PDB file of C-alpha atoms in Angstrom:
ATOM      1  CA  UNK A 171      23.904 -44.975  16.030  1.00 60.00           C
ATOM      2  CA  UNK A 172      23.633 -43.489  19.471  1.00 82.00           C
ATOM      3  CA  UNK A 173      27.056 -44.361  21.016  1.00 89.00           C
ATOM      4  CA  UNK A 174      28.613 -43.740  16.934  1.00 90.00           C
ATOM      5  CA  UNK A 175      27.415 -40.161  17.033  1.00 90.00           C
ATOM      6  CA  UNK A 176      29.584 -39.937  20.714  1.00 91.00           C
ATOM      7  CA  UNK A 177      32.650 -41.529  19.057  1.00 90.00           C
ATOM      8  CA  UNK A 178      32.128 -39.410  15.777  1.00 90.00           C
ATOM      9  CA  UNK A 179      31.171 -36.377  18.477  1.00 88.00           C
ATOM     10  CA  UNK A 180      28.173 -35.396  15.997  1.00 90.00           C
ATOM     11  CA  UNK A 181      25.390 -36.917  14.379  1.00 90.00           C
ATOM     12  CA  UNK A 182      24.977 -39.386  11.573  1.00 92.00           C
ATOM     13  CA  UNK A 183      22.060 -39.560   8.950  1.00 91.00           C
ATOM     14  CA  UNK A 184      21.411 -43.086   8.069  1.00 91.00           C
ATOM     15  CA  UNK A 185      20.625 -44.416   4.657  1.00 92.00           C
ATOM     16  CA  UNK A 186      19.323 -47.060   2.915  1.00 91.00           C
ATOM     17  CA  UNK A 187      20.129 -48.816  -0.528  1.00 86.00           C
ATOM     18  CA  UNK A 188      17.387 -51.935  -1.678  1.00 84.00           C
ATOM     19  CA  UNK A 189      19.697 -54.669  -2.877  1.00 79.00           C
ATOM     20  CA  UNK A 190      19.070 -56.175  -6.351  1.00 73.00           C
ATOM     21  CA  UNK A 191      19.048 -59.475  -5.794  1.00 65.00           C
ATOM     22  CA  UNK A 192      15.880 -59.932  -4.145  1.00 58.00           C
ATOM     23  CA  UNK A 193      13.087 -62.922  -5.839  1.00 67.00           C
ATOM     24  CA  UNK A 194       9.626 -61.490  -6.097  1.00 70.00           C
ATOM     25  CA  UNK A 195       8.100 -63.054  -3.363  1.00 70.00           C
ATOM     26  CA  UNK A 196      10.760 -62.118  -0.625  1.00 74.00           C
ATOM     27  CA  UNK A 197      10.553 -58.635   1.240  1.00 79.00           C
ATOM     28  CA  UNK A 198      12.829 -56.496   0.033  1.00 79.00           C
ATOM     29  CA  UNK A 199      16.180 -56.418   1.776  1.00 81.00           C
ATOM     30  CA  UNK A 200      18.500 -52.810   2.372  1.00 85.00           C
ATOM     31  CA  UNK A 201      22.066 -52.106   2.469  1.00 88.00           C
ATOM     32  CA  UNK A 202      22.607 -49.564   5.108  1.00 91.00           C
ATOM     33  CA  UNK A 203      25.486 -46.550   5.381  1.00 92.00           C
ATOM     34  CA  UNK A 204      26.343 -43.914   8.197  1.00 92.00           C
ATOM     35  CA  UNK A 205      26.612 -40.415   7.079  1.00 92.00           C
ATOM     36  CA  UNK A 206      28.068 -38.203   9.658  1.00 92.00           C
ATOM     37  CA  UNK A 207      26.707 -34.651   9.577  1.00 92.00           C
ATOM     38  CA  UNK A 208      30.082 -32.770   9.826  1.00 90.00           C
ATOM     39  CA  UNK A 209      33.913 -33.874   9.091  1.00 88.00           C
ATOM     40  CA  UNK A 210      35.476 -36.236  11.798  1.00 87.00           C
ATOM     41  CA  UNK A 211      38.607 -37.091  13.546  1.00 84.00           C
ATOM     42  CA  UNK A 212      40.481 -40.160  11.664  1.00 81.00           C
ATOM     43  CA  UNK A 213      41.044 -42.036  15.068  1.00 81.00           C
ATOM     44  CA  UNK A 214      37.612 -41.152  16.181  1.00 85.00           C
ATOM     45  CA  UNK A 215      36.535 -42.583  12.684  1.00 87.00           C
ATOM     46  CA  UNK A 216      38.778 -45.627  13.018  1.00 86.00           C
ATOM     47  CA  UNK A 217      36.538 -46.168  16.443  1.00 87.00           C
ATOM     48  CA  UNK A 218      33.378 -45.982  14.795  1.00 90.00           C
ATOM     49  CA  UNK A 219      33.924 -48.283  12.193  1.00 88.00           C
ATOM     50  CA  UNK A 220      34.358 -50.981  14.950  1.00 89.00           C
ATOM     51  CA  UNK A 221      31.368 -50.069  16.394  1.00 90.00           C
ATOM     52  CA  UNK A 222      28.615 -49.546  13.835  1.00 90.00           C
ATOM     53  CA  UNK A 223      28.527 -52.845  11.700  1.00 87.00           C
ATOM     54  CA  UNK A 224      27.768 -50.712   8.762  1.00 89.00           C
ATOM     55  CA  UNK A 225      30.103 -48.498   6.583  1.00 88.00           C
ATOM     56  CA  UNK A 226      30.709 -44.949   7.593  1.00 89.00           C
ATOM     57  CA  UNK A 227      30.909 -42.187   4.352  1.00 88.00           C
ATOM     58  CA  UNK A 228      32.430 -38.979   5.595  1.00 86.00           C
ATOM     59  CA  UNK A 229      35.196 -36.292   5.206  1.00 79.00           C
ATOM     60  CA  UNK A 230      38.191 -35.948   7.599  1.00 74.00           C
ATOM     61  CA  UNK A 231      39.754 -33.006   9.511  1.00 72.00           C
ATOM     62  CA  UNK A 232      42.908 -31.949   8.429  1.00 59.00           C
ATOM     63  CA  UNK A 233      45.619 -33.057  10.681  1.00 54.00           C
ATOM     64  CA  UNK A 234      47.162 -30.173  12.881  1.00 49.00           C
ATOM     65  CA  UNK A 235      50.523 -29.609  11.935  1.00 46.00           C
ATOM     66  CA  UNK A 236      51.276 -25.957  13.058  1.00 43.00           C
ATOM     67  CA  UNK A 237      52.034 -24.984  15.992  1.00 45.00           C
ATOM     68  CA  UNK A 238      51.933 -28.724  17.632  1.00 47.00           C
ATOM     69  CA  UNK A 239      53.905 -28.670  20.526  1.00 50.00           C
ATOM     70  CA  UNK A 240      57.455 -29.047  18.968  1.00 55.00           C
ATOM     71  CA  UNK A 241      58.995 -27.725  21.802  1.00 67.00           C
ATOM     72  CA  UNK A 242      58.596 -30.840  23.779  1.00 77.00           C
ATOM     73  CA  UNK A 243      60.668 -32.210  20.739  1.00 89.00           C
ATOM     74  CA  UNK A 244      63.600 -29.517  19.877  1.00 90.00           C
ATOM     75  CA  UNK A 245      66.274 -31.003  22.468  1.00 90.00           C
ATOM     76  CA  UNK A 246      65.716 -34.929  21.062  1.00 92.00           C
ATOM     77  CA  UNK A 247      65.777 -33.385  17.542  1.00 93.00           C
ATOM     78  CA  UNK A 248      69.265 -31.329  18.583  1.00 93.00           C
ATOM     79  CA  UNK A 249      70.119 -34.477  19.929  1.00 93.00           C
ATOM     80  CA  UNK A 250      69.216 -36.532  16.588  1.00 94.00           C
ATOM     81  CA  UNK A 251      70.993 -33.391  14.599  1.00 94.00           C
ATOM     82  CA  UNK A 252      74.438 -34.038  17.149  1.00 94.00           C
ATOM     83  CA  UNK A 253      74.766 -37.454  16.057  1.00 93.00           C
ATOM     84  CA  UNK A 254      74.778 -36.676  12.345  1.00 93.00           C
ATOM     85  CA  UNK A 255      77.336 -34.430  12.866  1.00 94.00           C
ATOM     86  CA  UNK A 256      79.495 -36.762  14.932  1.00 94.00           C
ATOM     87  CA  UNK A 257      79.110 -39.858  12.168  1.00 92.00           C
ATOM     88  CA  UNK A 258      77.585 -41.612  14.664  1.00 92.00           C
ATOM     89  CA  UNK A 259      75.864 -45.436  13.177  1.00 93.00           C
ATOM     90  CA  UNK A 260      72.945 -45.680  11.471  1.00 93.00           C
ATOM     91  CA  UNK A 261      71.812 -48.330  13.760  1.00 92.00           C
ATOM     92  CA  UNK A 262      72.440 -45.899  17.080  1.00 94.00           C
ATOM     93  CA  UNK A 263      70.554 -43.215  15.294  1.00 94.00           C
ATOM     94  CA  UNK A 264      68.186 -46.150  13.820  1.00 94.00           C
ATOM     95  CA  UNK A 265      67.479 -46.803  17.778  1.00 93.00           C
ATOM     96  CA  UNK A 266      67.000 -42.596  18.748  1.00 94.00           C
ATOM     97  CA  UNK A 267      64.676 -42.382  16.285  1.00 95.00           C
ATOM     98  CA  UNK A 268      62.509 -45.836  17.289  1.00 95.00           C
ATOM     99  CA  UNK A 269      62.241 -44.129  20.636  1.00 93.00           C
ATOM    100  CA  UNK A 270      61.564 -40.273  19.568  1.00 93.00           C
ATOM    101  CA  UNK A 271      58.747 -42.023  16.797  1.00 94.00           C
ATOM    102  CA  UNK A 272      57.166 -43.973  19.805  1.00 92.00           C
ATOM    103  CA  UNK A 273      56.621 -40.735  21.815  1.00 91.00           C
ATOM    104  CA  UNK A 274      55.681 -38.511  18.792  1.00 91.00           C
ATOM    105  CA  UNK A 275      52.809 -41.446  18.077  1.00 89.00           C
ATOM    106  CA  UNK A 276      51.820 -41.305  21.560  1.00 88.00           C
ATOM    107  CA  UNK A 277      51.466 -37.325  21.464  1.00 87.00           C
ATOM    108  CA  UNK A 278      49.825 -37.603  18.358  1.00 87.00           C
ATOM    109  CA  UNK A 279      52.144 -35.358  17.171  1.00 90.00           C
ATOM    110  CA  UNK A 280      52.103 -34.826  13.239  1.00 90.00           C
ATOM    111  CA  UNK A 281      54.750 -32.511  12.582  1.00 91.00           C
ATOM    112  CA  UNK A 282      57.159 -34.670  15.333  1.00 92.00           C
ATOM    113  CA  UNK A 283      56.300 -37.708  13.107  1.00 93.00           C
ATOM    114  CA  UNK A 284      57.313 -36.272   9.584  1.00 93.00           C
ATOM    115  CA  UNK A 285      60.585 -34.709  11.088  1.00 94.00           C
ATOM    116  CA  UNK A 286      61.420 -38.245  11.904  1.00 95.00           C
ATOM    117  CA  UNK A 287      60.690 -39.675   9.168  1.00 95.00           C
ATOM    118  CA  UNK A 288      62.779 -37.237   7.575  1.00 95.00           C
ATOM    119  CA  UNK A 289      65.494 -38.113   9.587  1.00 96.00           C
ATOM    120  CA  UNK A 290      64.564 -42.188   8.983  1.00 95.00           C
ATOM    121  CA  UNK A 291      65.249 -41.162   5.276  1.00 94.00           C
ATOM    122  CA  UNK A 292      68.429 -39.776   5.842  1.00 94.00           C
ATOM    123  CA  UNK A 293      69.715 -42.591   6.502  1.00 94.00           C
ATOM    124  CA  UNK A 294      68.022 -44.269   3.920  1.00 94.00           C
ATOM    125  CA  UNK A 295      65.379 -46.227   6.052  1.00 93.00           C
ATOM    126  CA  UNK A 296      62.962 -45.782   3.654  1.00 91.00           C
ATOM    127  CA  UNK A 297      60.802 -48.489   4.927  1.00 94.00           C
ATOM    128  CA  UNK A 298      60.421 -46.867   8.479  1.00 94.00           C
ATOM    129  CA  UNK A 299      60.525 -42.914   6.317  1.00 93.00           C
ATOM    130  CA  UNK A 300      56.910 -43.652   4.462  1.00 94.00           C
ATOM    131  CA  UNK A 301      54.854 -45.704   6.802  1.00 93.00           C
ATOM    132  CA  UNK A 302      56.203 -43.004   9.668  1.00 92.00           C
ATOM    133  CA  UNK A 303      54.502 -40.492   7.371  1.00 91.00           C
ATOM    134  CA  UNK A 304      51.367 -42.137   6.849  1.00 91.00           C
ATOM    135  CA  UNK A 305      50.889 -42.865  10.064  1.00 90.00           C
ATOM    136  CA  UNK A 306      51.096 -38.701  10.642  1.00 88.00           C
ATOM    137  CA  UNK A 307      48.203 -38.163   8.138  1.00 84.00           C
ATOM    138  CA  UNK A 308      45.797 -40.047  10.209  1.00 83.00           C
ATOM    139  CA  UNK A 309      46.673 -37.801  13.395  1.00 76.00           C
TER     140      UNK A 309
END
């Protein structure tokens, strides 16, 4: 649980659950579970589930959406706004947004992520639009 609590960053209380399928002569056997002591990070969670070899019960942060850094975004999404207004294809805006959704994922950037999959939905990509969204929750 040692190197779980770092990936978690706090500490876990571990329980155990007898199985019912034991036979009377056999030692009992346990199911075990990782509780973490406070609310974690989704990725960090994602991590620790690799890691532990037994399930991990907890509650998540909320994802940051305010105030995330949107700045580094407002040109590409003035950009992404410029096409619209020119008619430009849905496949060249298709291919802006591929790129701006790579970066935004890479930033873990939340609120980056929903405006494009706004913008994936405008143009009626609704299969990039949800899992784009999704994806944002877990950040």
């Amino acid at each position: 649980p040692d190197s779980v609590d770092e990936v978690l960053n706090c500490g876990t209380n571990v329980e155990s659950y007898p199985l019912d399928f034991s036979k009377e002569n056999e030692e009992t056997q346990y199911a075990y579970a990782l509780f973490p002591k406070t609310k974690v990070d989704a990725t960090n969670f994602k991590l620790a589930q690799q890691i532990a070899g037994v399930p991990i019960i907890t509650e998540f942060t909320q994802a940051q959406r305010v105030n995330q850094s949107n700045n580094a975004f407002d040109s590409d999404f003035k950009r992404i706004d410029s096409m619209f207004a020119n008619c430009a294809t849905n496949s060249a805006i298709r291919n802006a947004l591929e790129s701006l959704e790579r970066r935004a994922r890479n930033l873990r950037n939340a609120v980056a992520m929903h405006k494009v999959a706004d913008y994936y939905q405008q143009i009626s990509d609704y299969q990039k639009a949800f899992p784009c969204r999704e994806e944002a929750n877990t950040f």
